[in-house]
GROMACS .gro file of N, CA and C in nm:
model
  414
    1MET      N    1  -7.005   7.227   8.913
    1MET     CA    2  -6.942   7.173   8.867
    1MET      C    3  -6.961   7.128   8.724
    2PRO      N    4  -6.901   7.163   8.601
    2PRO     CA    5  -7.006   7.096   8.533
    2PRO      C    6  -7.047   6.945   8.470
    3ALA      N    7  -7.101   6.958   8.354
    3ALA     CA    8  -7.136   6.784   8.388
    3ALA      C    9  -7.041   6.712   8.313
    4TRP      N   10  -6.977   6.790   8.206
    4TRP     CA   11  -6.838   6.719   8.125
    4TRP      C   12  -6.745   6.671   8.245
    5ILE      N   13  -6.702   6.780   8.336
    5ILE     CA   14  -6.607   6.700   8.455
    5ILE      C   15  -6.694   6.604   8.522
    6GLN      N   16  -6.815   6.589   8.571
    6GLN     CA   17  -6.852   6.447   8.618
    6GLN      C   18  -6.866   6.349   8.535
    7VAL      N   19  -6.905   6.358   8.407
    7VAL     CA   20  -6.899   6.253   8.358
    7VAL      C   21  -6.734   6.161   8.324
    8LEU      N   22  -6.687   6.257   8.305
    8LEU     CA   23  -6.522   6.202   8.321
    8LEU      C   24  -6.471   6.124   8.470
    9LEU      N   25  -6.516   6.229   8.589
    9LEU     CA   26  -6.481   6.165   8.730
    9LEU      C   27  -6.535   6.017   8.748
   10ILE      N   28  -6.676   6.017   8.679
   10ILE     CA   29  -6.737   5.879   8.653
   10ILE      C   30  -6.709   5.793   8.598
   11LEU      N   31  -6.604   5.823   8.456
   11LEU     CA   32  -6.567   5.703   8.383
   11LEU      C   33  -6.446   5.659   8.453
   12GLY      N   34  -6.368   5.771   8.508
   12GLY     CA   35  -6.222   5.749   8.597
   12GLY      C   36  -6.213   5.618   8.683
   13LEU      N   37  -6.334   5.645   8.775
   13LEU     CA   38  -6.382   5.573   8.860
   13LEU      C   39  -6.424   5.398   8.799
   14ALA      N   40  -6.502   5.419   8.703
   14ALA     CA   41  -6.572   5.296   8.618
   14ALA      C   42  -6.421   5.224   8.590
   15LEU      N   43  -6.351   5.272   8.541
   15LEU     CA   44  -6.197   5.214   8.476
   15LEU      C   45  -6.145   5.202   8.604
   16ALA      N   46  -6.126   5.267   8.694
   16ALA     CA   47  -6.014   5.238   8.819
   16ALA      C   48  -6.074   5.074   8.894
   17GLY      N   49  -6.208   5.080   8.879
   17GLY     CA   50  -6.287   4.946   8.905
   17GLY      C   51  -6.271   4.825   8.837
   18ALA      N   52  -6.303   4.879   8.734
   18ALA     CA   53  -6.261   4.723   8.635
   18ALA      C   54  -6.123   4.688   8.625
   19MET      N   55  -6.016   4.771   8.653
   19MET     CA   56  -5.849   4.750   8.643
   19MET      C   57  -5.811   4.665   8.766
   20GLY      N   58  -5.870   4.717   8.868
   20GLY     CA   59  -5.873   4.665   9.004
   20GLY      C   60  -5.957   4.501   9.013
   21SER      N   61  -6.053   4.473   8.945
   21SER     CA   62  -6.118   4.372   8.905
   21SER      C   63  -6.030   4.271   8.869
   22ALA      N   64  -5.958   4.366   8.775
   22ALA     CA   65  -5.919   4.246   8.628
   22ALA      C   66  -5.757   4.205   8.716
   23ILE      N   67  -5.727   4.303   8.815
   23ILE     CA   68  -5.573   4.248   8.839
   23ILE      C   69  -5.633   4.162   8.987
   24MET      N   70  -5.720   4.162   9.049
   24MET     CA   71  -5.802   4.057   9.180
   24MET      C   72  -5.820   3.951   9.099
   25ASN      N   73  -5.889   3.903   8.951
   25ASN     CA   74  -5.879   3.813   8.934
   25ASN      C   75  -5.717   3.686   8.865
   26GLU      N   76  -5.669   3.825   8.868
   26GLU     CA   77  -5.530   3.759   8.814
   26GLU      C   78  -5.442   3.695   8.896
   27GLN      N   79  -5.467   3.704   9.034
   27GLN     CA   80  -5.435   3.676   9.154
   27GLN      C   81  -5.387   3.506   9.137
   28PRO      N   82  -5.314   3.432   9.224
   28PRO     CA   83  -5.325   3.291   9.227
   28PRO      C   84  -5.433   3.253   9.321
   29ALA      N   85  -5.494   3.132   9.314
   29ALA     CA   86  -5.602   3.093   9.400
   29ALA      C   87  -5.513   3.024   9.517
   30PRO      N   88  -5.593   3.025   9.628
   30PRO     CA   89  -5.504   2.966   9.783
   30PRO      C   90  -5.474   2.851   9.742
   31ALA      N   91  -5.360   2.816   9.770
   31ALA     CA   92  -5.336   2.688   9.785
   31ALA      C   93  -5.434   2.560   9.807
   32ALA      N   94  -5.467   2.453   9.750
   32ALA     CA   95  -5.519   2.313   9.781
   32ALA      C   96  -5.490   2.256   9.901
   33LEU      N   97  -5.526   2.182   9.957
   33LEU     CA   98  -5.446   2.087  10.036
   33LEU      C   99  -5.373   2.023  10.011
   34ASN      N  100  -5.399   1.942   9.865
   34ASN     CA  101  -5.308   1.840   9.818
   34ASN      C  102  -5.233   1.897   9.732
   35THR      N  103  -5.206   2.031   9.757
   35THR     CA  104  -5.066   2.110   9.652
   35THR      C  105  -4.974   2.124   9.798
   36ASP      N  106  -5.010   2.111   9.858
   36ASP     CA  107  -4.922   2.127  10.023
   36ASP      C  108  -4.805   2.061   9.996
   37ALA      N  109  -4.700   2.147  10.010
   37ALA     CA  110  -4.522   2.077   9.978
   37ALA      C  111  -4.502   1.981  10.097
   38TRP      N  112  -4.560   1.981  10.173
   38TRP     CA  113  -4.535   1.927  10.300
   38TRP      C  114  -4.617   1.783  10.339
   39MET      N  115  -4.707   1.769  10.256
   39MET     CA  116  -4.842   1.667  10.251
   39MET      C  117  -4.766   1.540  10.152
   40ARG      N  118  -4.802   1.380  10.245
   40ARG     CA  119  -4.720   1.308  10.100
   40ARG      C  120  -4.836   1.182  10.152
   41THR      N  121  -4.867   1.124  10.023
   41THR     CA  122  -4.955   0.986  10.016
   41THR      C  123  -4.918   0.913  10.109
   42ALA      N  124  -4.999   0.781  10.125
   42ALA     CA  125  -4.963   0.646  10.148
   42ALA      C  126  -4.848   0.588  10.054
   43ASP      N  127  -4.884   0.611   9.919
   43ASP     CA  128  -4.774   0.558   9.778
   43ASP      C  129  -4.638   0.637   9.849
   44ASP      N  130  -4.633   0.762   9.841
   44ASP     CA  131  -4.518   0.827   9.869
   44ASP      C  132  -4.456   0.787  10.006
   45VAL      N  133  -4.519   0.751  10.064
   45VAL     CA  134  -4.417   0.743  10.171
   45VAL      C  135  -4.393   0.570  10.183
   46ALA      N  136  -4.444   0.488  10.099
   46ALA     CA  137  -4.427   0.378  10.109
   46ALA      C  138  -4.266   0.346  10.007
   47SER      N  139  -4.258   0.406   9.944
   47SER     CA  140  -4.120   0.441   9.903
   47SER      C  141  -3.981   0.494   9.957
   48MET      N  142  -4.066   0.564  10.084
   48MET     CA  143  -3.876   0.658  10.146
   48MET      C  144  -3.843   0.495  10.235
   49PRO      N  145  -3.702   0.504  10.243
   49PRO     CA  146  -3.650   0.412  10.363
   49PRO      C  147  -3.671   0.496  10.459
   50GLY      N  148  -3.693   0.394  10.552
   50GLY     CA  149  -3.612   0.461  10.712
   50GLY      C  150  -3.685   0.511  10.761
   51VAL      N  151  -3.849   0.575  10.766
   51VAL     CA  152  -3.921   0.679  10.818
   51VAL      C  153  -3.976   0.640  10.925
   52ILE      N  154  -3.927   0.728  11.020
   52ILE     CA  155  -3.986   0.780  11.151
   52ILE      C  156  -4.124   0.798  11.148
   53TRP      N  157  -4.251   0.734  11.217
   53TRP     CA  158  -4.382   0.763  11.226
   53TRP      C  159  -4.390   0.837  11.352
   54VAL      N  160  -4.462   0.944  11.329
   54VAL     CA  161  -4.554   1.015  11.453
   54VAL      C  162  -4.699   1.028  11.476
   55ASP      N  163  -4.721   0.933  11.531
   55ASP     CA  164  -4.864   0.953  11.582
   55ASP      C  165  -4.897   1.075  11.669
   56ALA      N  166  -5.001   1.192  11.569
   56ALA     CA  167  -5.023   1.331  11.653
   56ALA      C  168  -5.178   1.312  11.738
   57ARG      N  169  -5.243   1.192  11.757
   57ARG     CA  170  -5.304   1.171  11.840
   57ARG      C  171  -5.286   1.180  12.015
   58ARG      N  172  -5.419   1.167  12.026
   58ARG     CA  173  -5.406   1.179  12.192
   58ARG      C  174  -5.376   1.073  12.260
   59ALA      N  175  -5.304   1.059  12.356
   59ALA     CA  176  -5.213   0.937  12.449
   59ALA      C  177  -5.360   0.778  12.410
   60GLU      N  178  -5.478   0.795  12.459
   60GLU     CA  179  -5.565   0.701  12.463
   60GLU      C  180  -5.582   0.618  12.383
   61VAL      N  181  -5.617   0.728  12.256
   61VAL     CA  182  -5.600   0.703  12.139
   61VAL      C  183  -5.500   0.642  12.035
   62PHE      N  184  -5.397   0.688  12.058
   62PHE     CA  185  -5.267   0.599  12.051
   62PHE      C  186  -5.209   0.497  12.118
   63ALA      N  187  -5.285   0.457  12.267
   63ALA     CA  188  -5.295   0.354  12.287
   63ALA      C  189  -5.387   0.259  12.248
   64ALA      N  190  -5.506   0.290  12.173
   64ALA     CA  191  -5.582   0.173  12.133
   64ALA      C  192  -5.541   0.114  11.998
   65GLY      N  193  -5.415   0.179  11.923
   65GLY     CA  194  -5.380   0.128  11.778
   65GLY      C  195  -5.299   0.231  11.730
   66HIS      N  196  -5.203   0.177  11.668
   66HIS     CA  197  -5.095   0.281  11.622
   66HIS      C  198  -5.004   0.177  11.528
   67ILE      N  199  -4.957   0.325  11.407
   67ILE     CA  200  -4.863   0.228  11.310
   67ILE      C  201  -4.757   0.141  11.416
   68ASP      N  202  -4.727   0.035  11.349
   68ASP     CA  203  -4.588  -0.004  11.446
   68ASP      C  204  -4.463   0.080  11.435
   69GLY      N  205  -4.419   0.084  11.565
   69GLY     CA  206  -4.292   0.170  11.560
   69GLY      C  207  -4.327   0.330  11.605
   70ALA      N  208  -4.444   0.372  11.570
   70ALA     CA  209  -4.471   0.468  11.582
   70ALA      C  210  -4.436   0.532  11.703
   71VAL      N  211  -4.416   0.728  11.754
   71VAL     CA  212  -4.404   0.767  11.842
   71VAL      C  213  -4.540   0.890  11.875
   72ASN      N  214  -4.559   0.849  11.972
   72ASN     CA  215  -4.690   0.998  11.993
   72ASN      C  216  -4.646   1.088  12.055
   73VAL      N  217  -4.648   1.176  11.991
   73VAL     CA  218  -4.622   1.311  12.009
   73VAL      C  219  -4.742   1.384  11.961
   74SER      N  220  -4.842   1.439  12.072
   74SER     CA  221  -4.961   1.541  12.031
   74SER      C  222  -4.938   1.655  12.103
   75LEU      N  223  -4.994   1.724  12.051
   75LEU     CA  224  -4.985   1.900  12.102
   75LEU      C  225  -5.044   1.935  12.253
   76GLU      N  226  -5.079   1.810  12.282
   76GLU     CA  227  -5.134   1.836  12.424
   76GLU      C  228  -5.069   1.784  12.529
   77ASN      N  229  -4.958   1.682  12.483
   77ASN     CA  230  -4.883   1.663  12.601
   77ASN      C  231  -4.732   1.677  12.512
   78TRP      N  232  -4.694   1.782  12.463
   78TRP     CA  233  -4.599   1.802  12.343
   78TRP      C  234  -4.440   1.785  12.436
   79ASP      N  235  -4.423   1.845  12.502
   79ASP     CA  236  -4.252   1.829  12.556
   79ASP      C  237  -4.226   1.626  12.602
   80ALA      N  238  -4.353   1.589  12.666
   80ALA     CA  239  -4.301   1.428  12.699
   80ALA      C  240  -4.304   1.379  12.549
   81GLY      N  241  -4.389   1.421  12.467
   81GLY     CA  242  -4.351   1.348  12.323
   81GLY      C  243  -4.234   1.339  12.260
   82LEU      N  244  -4.219   1.465  12.245
   82LEU     CA  245  -4.119   1.516  12.177
   82LEU      C  246  -3.951   1.437  12.207
   83GLY      N  247  -3.967   1.463  12.346
   83GLY     CA  248  -3.862   1.374  12.442
   83GLY      C  249  -3.851   1.250  12.342
   84ASP      N  250  -3.966   1.171  12.352
   84ASP     CA  251  -3.968   1.050  12.281
   84ASP      C  252  -3.925   1.019  12.158
   85LEU      N  253  -4.004   1.116  12.110
   85LEU     CA  254  -3.916   1.149  11.937
   85LEU      C  255  -3.770   1.154  11.962
   86LEU      N  256  -3.731   1.232  12.040
   86LEU     CA  257  -3.549   1.299  12.016
   86LEU      C  258  -3.477   1.117  12.068
   87THR      N  259  -3.559   1.032  12.119
   87THR     CA  260  -3.479   0.891  12.161
   87THR      C  261  -3.446   0.797  12.080
   88VAL      N  262  -3.520   0.829  11.909
   88VAL     CA  263  -3.506   0.761  11.821
   88VAL      C  264  -3.497   0.839  11.682
   89TRP      N  265  -3.474   0.948  11.679
   89TRP     CA  266  -3.471   1.039  11.561
   89TRP      C  267  -3.319   1.127  11.542
   90MET      N  268  -3.262   1.111  11.432
   90MET     CA  269  -3.152   1.195  11.437
   90MET      C  270  -3.170   1.305  11.287
   91PRO      N  271  -3.109   1.440  11.343
   91PRO     CA  272  -3.147   1.502  11.224
   91PRO      C  273  -3.124   1.433  11.057
   92GLY      N  274  -3.221   1.553  10.985
   92GLY     CA  275  -3.210   1.433  10.857
   92GLY      C  276  -3.267   1.350  10.832
   93GLU      N  277  -3.336   1.270  10.895
   93GLU     CA  278  -3.404   1.126  10.888
   93GLU      C  279  -3.535   1.176  10.852
   94VAL      N  280  -3.645   1.118  10.767
   94VAL     CA  281  -3.759   1.141  10.755
   94VAL      C  282  -3.867   1.077  10.836
   95VAL      N  283  -3.945   1.188  10.867
   95VAL     CA  284  -4.060   1.157  10.972
   95VAL      C  285  -4.160   1.202  10.911
   96VAL      N  286  -4.270   1.099  10.947
   96VAL     CA  287  -4.404   1.144  10.870
   96VAL      C  288  -4.516   1.119  10.987
   97VAL      N  289  -4.590   1.248  11.017
   97VAL     CA  290  -4.655   1.249  11.087
   97VAL      C  291  -4.803   1.233  11.067
   98TYR      N  292  -4.909   1.130  11.162
   98TYR     CA  293  -5.030   1.096  11.103
   98TYR      C  294  -5.132   1.142  11.235
   99CYS      N  295  -5.245   1.118  11.193
   99CYS     CA  296  -5.335   1.165  11.280
   99CYS      C  297  -5.520   1.059  11.208
  100ASP      N  298  -5.614   1.083  11.235
  100ASP     CA  299  -5.696   0.948  11.256
  100ASP      C  300  -5.738   0.988  11.066
  101GLY      N  301  -5.760   1.067  10.995
  101GLY     CA  302  -5.839   1.065  10.846
  101GLY      C  303  -5.788   1.179  10.777
  102GLU      N  304  -5.932   1.193  10.661
  102GLU     CA  305  -5.912   1.300  10.556
  102GLU      C  306  -5.926   1.411  10.637
  103GLY      N  307  -6.026   1.418  10.759
  103GLY     CA  308  -6.052   1.543  10.806
  103GLY      C  309  -6.007   1.624  10.920
  104CYS      N  310  -5.906   1.505  10.986
  104CYS     CA  311  -5.812   1.527  11.047
  104CYS      C  312  -5.708   1.621  11.034
  105GLN      N  313  -5.703   1.751  11.100
  105GLN     CA  314  -5.586   1.843  11.094
  105GLN      C  315  -5.449   1.786  11.200
  106LEU      N  316  -5.454   1.703  11.298
  106LEU     CA  317  -5.321   1.712  11.398
  106LEU      C  318  -5.222   1.681  11.277
  107SER      N  319  -5.213   1.606  11.223
  107SER     CA  320  -5.085   1.551  11.156
  107SER      C  321  -5.013   1.655  11.090
  108ARG      N  322  -5.115   1.798  11.013
  108ARG     CA  323  -5.062   1.882  10.931
  108ARG      C  324  -4.970   1.992  11.043
  109GLU      N  325  -5.073   1.998  11.226
  109GLU     CA  326  -5.028   2.114  11.266
  109GLU      C  327  -4.914   2.036  11.338
  110THR      N  328  -4.903   1.928  11.387
  110THR     CA  329  -4.800   1.882  11.427
  110THR      C  330  -4.656   1.889  11.348
  111ALA      N  331  -4.688   1.851  11.218
  111ALA     CA  332  -4.536   1.852  11.148
  111ALA      C  333  -4.506   2.004  11.145
  112GLU      N  334  -4.557   2.079  11.099
  112GLU     CA  335  -4.547   2.229  11.087
  112GLU      C  336  -4.466   2.223  11.237
  113LYS      N  337  -4.520   2.233  11.360
  113LYS     CA  338  -4.438   2.266  11.491
  113LYS      C  339  -4.307   2.175  11.522
  114LEU      N  340  -4.314   2.036  11.433
  114LEU     CA  341  -4.198   1.951  11.446
  114LEU      C  342  -4.080   2.050  11.383
  115ARG      N  343  -4.112   2.088  11.247
  115ARG     CA  344  -4.039   2.169  11.152
  115ARG      C  345  -3.975   2.259  11.215
  116THR      N  346  -4.065   2.315  11.301
  116THR     CA  347  -3.994   2.468  11.337
  116THR      C  348  -3.897   2.410  11.492
  117ASP      N  349  -3.935   2.339  11.559
  117ASP     CA  350  -3.850   2.273  11.652
  117ASP      C  351  -3.749   2.220  11.694
  118LEU      N  352  -3.742   2.144  11.576
  118LEU     CA  353  -3.622   2.073  11.543
  118LEU      C  354  -3.529   2.107  11.403
  119ALA      N  355  -3.589   2.230  11.358
  119ALA     CA  356  -3.508   2.268  11.228
  119ALA      C  357  -3.513   2.189  11.169
  120ASP      N  358  -3.552   2.127  11.095
  120ASP     CA  359  -3.554   2.027  11.021
  120ASP      C  360  -3.655   2.014  10.879
  121ASP      N  361  -3.641   1.989  10.806
  121ASP     CA  362  -3.731   2.020  10.654
  121ASP      C  363  -3.745   1.835  10.600
  122GLN      N  364  -3.762   1.733  10.672
  122GLN     CA  365  -3.804   1.636  10.620
  122GLN      C  366  -3.881   1.572  10.712
  123ILE      N  367  -3.928   1.656  10.757
  123ILE     CA  368  -4.111   1.614  10.835
  123ILE      C  369  -4.244   1.665  10.773
  124TYR      N  370  -4.279   1.546  10.734
  124TYR     CA  371  -4.429   1.546  10.655
  124TYR      C  372  -4.556   1.525  10.749
  125TRP      N  373  -4.683   1.541  10.633
  125TRP     CA  374  -4.739   1.470  10.703
  125TRP      C  375  -4.844   1.387  10.631
  126LEU      N  376  -4.916   1.323  10.683
  126LEU     CA  377  -4.968   1.170  10.580
  126LEU      C  378  -5.126   1.233  10.505
  127GLN      N  379  -5.172   1.211  10.415
  127GLN     CA  380  -5.299   1.255  10.383
  127GLN      C  381  -5.374   1.137  10.403
  128GLY      N  382  -5.451   1.182  10.425
  128GLY     CA  383  -5.546   1.089  10.483
  128GLY      C  384  -5.566   1.002  10.617
  129GLY      N  385  -5.423   1.010  10.673
  129GLY     CA  386  -5.408   0.970  10.821
  129GLY      C  387  -5.378   0.824  10.819
  130ILE      N  388  -5.458   0.791  10.930
  130ILE     CA  389  -5.376   0.596  10.973
  130ILE      C  390  -5.472   0.507  10.866
  131GLU      N  391  -5.652   0.580  10.836
  131GLU     CA  392  -5.714   0.513  10.774
  131GLU      C  393  -5.651   0.472  10.619
  132ALA      N  394  -5.562   0.594  10.584
  132ALA     CA  395  -5.501   0.604  10.422
  132ALA      C  396  -5.382   0.506  10.428
  133TRP      N  397  -5.308   0.478  10.546
  133TRP     CA  398  -5.223   0.355  10.541
  133TRP      C  399  -5.221   0.239  10.535
  134GLU      N  400  -5.363   0.225  10.650
  134GLU     CA  401  -5.426   0.082  10.688
  134GLU      C  402  -5.477   0.058  10.547
  135GLY      N  403  -5.533   0.159  10.494
  135GLY     CA  404  -5.599   0.077  10.337
  135GLY      C  405  -5.481   0.044  10.290
  136TYR      N  406  -5.370   0.135  10.269
  136TYR     CA  407  -5.266   0.129  10.121
  136TYR      C  408  -5.210  -0.029  10.172
  137GLN      N  409  -5.170  -0.041  10.308
  137GLN     CA  410  -5.127  -0.197  10.352
  137GLN      C  411  -5.222  -0.310  10.324
  138GLN      N  412  -5.326  -0.294  10.288
  138GLN     CA  413  -5.417  -0.401  10.261
  138GLN      C  414  -5.446  -0.481  10.123
   0.00000   0.00000   0.00000
């Protein structure tokens, strides 16, 4: 193969690599936790009338203390918790799910499952969990 063809192949490959890199750099970054469309802050929730609280923590943690009026719907005991929620919830009512705090993902996972199972989009999760709500209330 002549040298000039080899040079053209090398330049072509380099150009393709550079174009691929530029295209990859134009892709939007993954959504950060605080840009989640279903996340609400304590301040957001305080302005929502008639919120139904869902505690996503285990039953024994819920029993030790929870937001007044909350319903316990844990992933571990889904059917019983969902049944309890259905006694107080009507489609279209706002539901806010919480768990322990900033590092807890149970509220997000539970809210996602509730949106699917109840086919309702008024179900959110509380950023910062019960700690954020209690801090907001003080």
